PDB file of C-alpha atoms in Angstrom:
ATOM      1  CA  MET A   1     159.602  39.511  75.630  1.00 68.00           C
ATOM      2  CA  LYS A   2     156.598  39.396  73.295  1.00 94.00           C
ATOM      3  CA  ILE A   3     157.250  39.191  69.540  1.00 96.00           C
ATOM      4  CA  ALA A   4     155.470  42.608  68.889  1.00 96.00           C
ATOM      5  CA  ASP A   5     157.729  44.233  71.786  1.00 96.00           C
ATOM      6  CA  PHE A   6     160.603  42.771  70.022  1.00 97.00           C
ATOM      7  CA  CYS A   7     159.698  44.020  66.663  1.00 97.00           C
ATOM      8  CA  SER A   8     158.908  47.461  68.046  1.00 97.00           C
ATOM      9  CA  GLU A   9     162.400  47.658  69.702  1.00 97.00           C
ATOM     10  CA  LEU A  10     163.922  46.320  66.494  1.00 97.00           C
ATOM     11  CA  ASP A  11     162.111  48.597  64.237  1.00 98.00           C
ATOM     12  CA  LEU A  12     163.168  51.650  66.692  1.00 97.00           C
ATOM     13  CA  GLN A  13     166.922  50.322  66.755  1.00 97.00           C
ATOM     14  CA  LEU A  14     167.150  50.025  63.096  1.00 97.00           C
ATOM     15  CA  GLY A  15     165.354  53.243  62.362  1.00 97.00           C
ATOM     16  CA  LEU A  16     167.863  55.105  64.530  1.00 97.00           C
ATOM     17  CA  SER A  17     171.042  53.382  63.123  1.00 97.00           C
ATOM     18  CA  ASN A  18     173.353  54.430  60.096  1.00 97.00           C
ATOM     19  CA  PRO A  19     172.415  52.040  57.340  1.00 95.00           C
ATOM     20  CA  GLU A  20     176.012  50.662  57.051  1.00 93.00           C
ATOM     21  CA  GLU A  21     175.603  49.301  60.800  1.00 95.00           C
ATOM     22  CA  ARG A  22     172.079  47.914  60.167  1.00 96.00           C
ATOM     23  CA  PRO A  23     173.079  44.455  59.100  1.00 95.00           C
ATOM     24  CA  THR A  24     175.254  44.029  62.138  1.00 96.00           C
ATOM     25  CA  LEU A  25     172.553  45.485  64.468  1.00 97.00           C
ATOM     26  CA  ALA A  26     169.803  43.056  63.047  1.00 98.00           C
ATOM     27  CA  VAL A  27     172.229  40.263  63.633  1.00 98.00           C
ATOM     28  CA  LYS A  28     172.904  41.262  67.062  1.00 97.00           C
ATOM     29  CA  MET A  29     169.385  41.236  67.872  1.00 97.00           C
ATOM     30  CA  LEU A  30     168.422  38.225  66.079  1.00 98.00           C
ATOM     31  CA  CYS A  31     171.196  36.372  68.030  1.00 97.00           C
ATOM     32  CA  LYS A  32     169.652  37.650  71.089  1.00 96.00           C
ATOM     33  CA  ALA A  33     166.047  36.443  70.183  1.00 96.00           C
ATOM     34  CA  TYR A  34     167.194  33.019  68.929  1.00 97.00           C
ATOM     35  CA  GLN A  35     169.922  32.126  71.325  1.00 95.00           C
ATOM     36  CA  VAL A  36     172.549  32.040  68.573  1.00 96.00           C
ATOM     37  CA  THR A  37     175.932  33.010  67.737  1.00 95.00           C
ATOM     38  CA  PRO A  38     176.400  35.520  64.720  1.00 95.00           C
ATOM     39  CA  GLU A  39     177.989  32.665  62.883  1.00 93.00           C
ATOM     40  CA  GLU A  40     174.375  31.033  62.913  1.00 95.00           C
ATOM     41  CA  VAL A  41     172.715  33.837  61.101  1.00 96.00           C
ATOM     42  CA  ALA A  42     172.664  34.563  57.620  1.00 96.00           C
ATOM     43  CA  ILE A  43     171.246  37.589  55.737  1.00 97.00           C
ATOM     44  CA  PHE A  44     170.950  37.250  51.884  1.00 97.00           C
ATOM     45  CA  GLY A  45     170.375  40.400  49.674  1.00 97.00           C
ATOM     46  CA  PHE A  46     168.405  40.052  46.512  1.00 98.00           C
ATOM     47  CA  ASP A  47     169.365  41.481  43.113  1.00 97.00           C
ATOM     48  CA  PRO A  48     166.248  41.900  41.145  1.00 97.00           C
ATOM     49  CA  GLU A  49     167.939  42.696  37.789  1.00 97.00           C
ATOM     50  CA  ARG A  50     170.052  39.565  37.981  1.00 97.00           C
ATOM     51  CA  LEU A  51     167.617  37.486  39.803  1.00 97.00           C
ATOM     52  CA  GLN A  52     170.140  35.964  42.479  1.00 97.00           C
ATOM     53  CA  LEU A  53     170.986  36.368  46.021  1.00 97.00           C
ATOM     54  CA  ALA A  54     174.118  37.018  47.826  1.00 96.00           C
ATOM     55  CA  PHE A  55     175.337  37.173  50.960  1.00 94.00           C
ATOM     56  CA  SER A  56     175.242  40.386  53.070  1.00 94.00           C
ATOM     57  CA  TRP A  57     175.909  38.567  56.218  1.00 93.00           C
ATOM     58  CA  PRO A  58     178.399  37.003  57.397  1.00 92.00           C
ATOM     59  CA  GLU A  59     181.000  39.516  56.212  1.00 88.00           C
ATOM     60  CA  GLY A  60     183.252  37.008  55.032  1.00 88.00           C
ATOM     61  CA  LEU A  61     180.882  35.308  52.925  1.00 90.00           C
ATOM     62  CA  LYS A  62     180.195  38.410  50.887  1.00 90.00           C
ATOM     63  CA  ALA A  63     182.515  37.799  48.074  1.00 89.00           C
ATOM     64  CA  SER A  64     181.571  34.071  48.223  1.00 87.00           C
ATOM     65  CA  GLY A  65     179.434  34.037  45.204  1.00 89.00           C
ATOM     66  CA  THR A  66     175.569  34.222  44.280  1.00 94.00           C
ATOM     67  CA  ILE A  67     172.788  31.907  44.189  1.00 95.00           C
ATOM     68  CA  PRO A  68     170.363  31.939  41.401  1.00 96.00           C
ATOM     69  CA  LEU A  69     166.594  32.485  42.211  1.00 97.00           C
ATOM     70  CA  ASN A  70     165.933  29.458  39.801  1.00 96.00           C
ATOM     71  CA  ALA A  71     168.432  27.070  41.954  1.00 94.00           C
ATOM     72  CA  LYS A  72     166.209  23.978  42.525  1.00 90.00           C
ATOM     73  CA  SER A  73     168.368  22.577  45.713  1.00 88.00           C
ATOM     74  CA  SER A  74     168.783  25.968  47.345  1.00 93.00           C
ATOM     75  CA  LEU A  75     166.632  26.629  50.469  1.00 95.00           C
ATOM     76  CA  VAL A  76     167.238  30.403  50.238  1.00 96.00           C
ATOM     77  CA  ALA A  77     166.306  30.707  46.928  1.00 96.00           C
ATOM     78  CA  ARG A  78     163.069  28.562  47.368  1.00 96.00           C
ATOM     79  CA  THR A  79     162.286  30.768  50.426  1.00 97.00           C
ATOM     80  CA  LEU A  80     162.296  33.975  48.107  1.00 98.00           C
ATOM     81  CA  ARG A  81     160.480  32.216  45.202  1.00 97.00           C
ATOM     82  CA  GLU A  82     157.742  30.924  47.203  1.00 97.00           C
ATOM     83  CA  LYS A  83     157.425  33.879  49.236  1.00 97.00           C
ATOM     84  CA  ARG A  84     157.130  31.961  52.683  1.00 97.00           C
ATOM     85  CA  GLY A  85     159.265  30.778  55.322  1.00 98.00           C
ATOM     86  CA  PHE A  86     160.748  27.199  56.363  1.00 97.00           C
ATOM     87  CA  PHE A  87     162.141  25.377  58.852  1.00 97.00           C
ATOM     88  CA  ASP A  88     164.182  22.116  58.947  1.00 96.00           C
ATOM     89  CA  ASN A  89     165.482  20.376  61.831  1.00 96.00           C
ATOM     90  CA  HIS A  90     167.057  17.377  59.701  1.00 93.00           C
ATOM     91  CA  PHE A  91     168.875  19.785  57.411  1.00 93.00           C
ATOM     92  CA  ALA A  92     172.233  18.076  57.236  1.00 87.00           C
ATOM     93  CA  LYS A  93     170.294  15.348  55.829  1.00 85.00           C
ATOM     94  CA  THR A  94     168.466  17.347  53.368  1.00 77.00           C
ATOM     95  CA  SER A  95     169.440  17.801  49.900  1.00 58.00           C
ATOM     96  CA  HIS A  96     170.688  21.296  49.441  1.00 47.00           C
ATOM     97  CA  GLY A  97     173.645  22.974  48.118  1.00 51.00           C
ATOM     98  CA  VAL A  98     176.494  22.952  50.638  1.00 46.00           C
ATOM     99  CA  ILE A  99     179.119  25.052  48.969  1.00 46.00           C
ATOM    100  CA  PHE A 100     178.871  28.100  51.106  1.00 46.00           C
ATOM    101  CA  GLU A 101     178.835  25.801  54.063  1.00 44.00           C
ATOM    102  CA  ALA A 102     182.471  24.853  53.385  1.00 43.00           C
ATOM    103  CA  PHE A 103     183.358  28.519  53.263  1.00 44.00           C
ATOM    104  CA  ALA A 104     181.496  29.069  56.667  1.00 49.00           C
ATOM    105  CA  GLY A 105     183.725  26.390  58.113  1.00 56.00           C
ATOM    106  CA  LYS A 106     183.531  24.736  61.728  1.00 75.00           C
ATOM    107  CA  GLN A 107     180.449  22.863  61.940  1.00 87.00           C
ATOM    108  CA  PRO A 108     177.765  21.619  59.828  1.00 91.00           C
ATOM    109  CA  ILE A 109     174.187  23.283  59.842  1.00 93.00           C
ATOM    110  CA  GLN A 110     171.601  20.806  61.492  1.00 95.00           C
ATOM    111  CA  LYS A 111     168.612  22.943  61.971  1.00 96.00           C
ATOM    112  CA  ILE A 112     167.431  25.903  60.036  1.00 96.00           C
ATOM    113  CA  LEU A 113     164.790  28.701  59.997  1.00 97.00           C
ATOM    114  CA  SER A 114     164.475  30.467  56.468  1.00 98.00           C
ATOM    115  CA  ALA A 115     162.030  33.533  56.162  1.00 98.00           C
ATOM    116  CA  PRO A 116     161.981  35.979  52.950  1.00 98.00           C
ATOM    117  CA  MET A 117     162.382  39.809  53.621  1.00 98.00           C
ATOM    118  CA  PHE A 118     160.091  42.177  51.662  1.00 96.00           C
ATOM    119  CA  SER A 119     159.879  45.830  52.042  1.00 94.00           C
ATOM    120  CA  GLY A 120     156.095  46.065  50.922  1.00 92.00           C
ATOM    121  CA  GLU A 121     155.657  43.843  47.720  1.00 93.00           C
ATOM    122  CA  GLN A 122     159.440  44.393  46.906  1.00 96.00           C
ATOM    123  CA  PRO A 123     161.820  41.444  47.695  1.00 97.00           C
ATOM    124  CA  LYS A 124     164.495  42.147  49.829  1.00 97.00           C
ATOM    125  CA  GLY A 125     166.272  38.981  50.377  1.00 98.00           C
ATOM    126  CA  VAL A 126     166.230  36.138  53.088  1.00 98.00           C
ATOM    127  CA  ILE A 127     167.337  35.759  56.606  1.00 98.00           C
ATOM    128  CA  GLN A 128     168.330  32.372  57.902  1.00 97.00           C
ATOM    129  CA  ILE A 129     169.049  31.186  61.546  1.00 97.00           C
ATOM    130  CA  SER A 130     170.631  27.952  62.033  1.00 96.00           C
ATOM    131  CA  ARG A 131     171.863  25.690  64.810  1.00 96.00           C
ATOM    132  CA  LYS A 132     175.347  24.189  64.342  1.00 94.00           C
ATOM    133  CA  GLY A 133     176.865  20.933  65.522  1.00 93.00           C
ATOM    134  CA  THR A 134     178.586  17.845  64.793  1.00 92.00           C
ATOM    135  CA  ASP A 135     174.948  16.285  64.939  1.00 90.00           C
ATOM    136  CA  PRO A 136     171.656  17.388  65.405  1.00 90.00           C
ATOM    137  CA  SER A 137     171.321  16.219  69.072  1.00 89.00           C
ATOM    138  CA  LYS A 138     174.479  18.698  69.823  1.00 91.00           C
ATOM    139  CA  ALA A 139     173.115  21.454  67.692  1.00 93.00           C
ATOM    140  CA  GLY A 140     170.449  22.576  70.293  1.00 92.00           C
ATOM    141  CA  ALA A 141     166.655  22.615  70.406  1.00 94.00           C
ATOM    142  CA  ASP A 142     164.724  22.131  67.174  1.00 96.00           C
ATOM    143  CA  PHE A 143     162.694  24.843  65.604  1.00 97.00           C
ATOM    144  CA  GLY A 144     159.094  24.955  65.235  1.00 97.00           C
ATOM    145  CA  PRO A 145     156.148  27.115  63.907  1.00 97.00           C
ATOM    146  CA  GLY A 146     156.341  29.447  66.520  1.00 97.00           C
ATOM    147  CA  GLU A 147     160.030  30.376  65.949  1.00 97.00           C
ATOM    148  CA  LEU A 148     159.338  30.535  62.060  1.00 98.00           C
ATOM    149  CA  SER A 149     156.396  32.867  62.675  1.00 98.00           C
ATOM    150  CA  ALA A 150     158.305  35.024  64.834  1.00 98.00           C
ATOM    151  CA  LEU A 151     161.138  35.120  62.399  1.00 98.00           C
ATOM    152  CA  GLY A 152     158.805  36.122  59.787  1.00 98.00           C
ATOM    153  CA  LYS A 153     157.657  39.242  61.869  1.00 98.00           C
ATOM    154  CA  MET A 154     161.297  39.956  62.443  1.00 98.00           C
ATOM    155  CA  ALA A 155     162.375  39.924  58.716  1.00 98.00           C
ATOM    156  CA  GLU A 156     159.291  42.210  57.807  1.00 97.00           C
ATOM    157  CA  VAL A 157     161.010  44.870  60.032  1.00 98.00           C
ATOM    158  CA  ILE A 158     164.469  44.164  58.967  1.00 98.00           C
ATOM    159  CA  GLY A 159     163.103  44.262  55.173  1.00 96.00           C
ATOM    160  CA  ARG A 160     162.001  47.886  55.731  1.00 95.00           C
ATOM    161  CA  HIS A 161     165.527  48.788  56.816  1.00 96.00           C
ATOM    162  CA  ILE A 162     167.873  47.031  54.964  1.00 90.00           C
TER     163      ILE A 162
END
């Protein structure tokens, strides 16, 4: 499926759904697009008053704490601060805050895509797609610029609805 077609379907489905169902529907469609499990998708909402991010997905991490926008070792904060996406196929070896990975359990994140969500000029949060495994070779294929570009387009759609 072409990314434009996928984004049109994503936009339609999110537009037809109830607001409380939208994060789950977005995750389901992201899983389909990237061939990942729901545990490999994270959606962070942005609080513009407190200048911090917090998990919107997965459900189990909603109460796990917040990430200040100025956090230097946080990919999610950097993604929103710099208003651009990133991919890292050596994430387990990259310096980053690991506290939330401890809550998420199971296997460590080996590879990651991270894209900001906006509604117009208003920052809404960040979407991350990861590939987890005991080591990079067991986590699946590397991410590349094409996957990051596609996630950026999907994040534009999701940002309008969430």
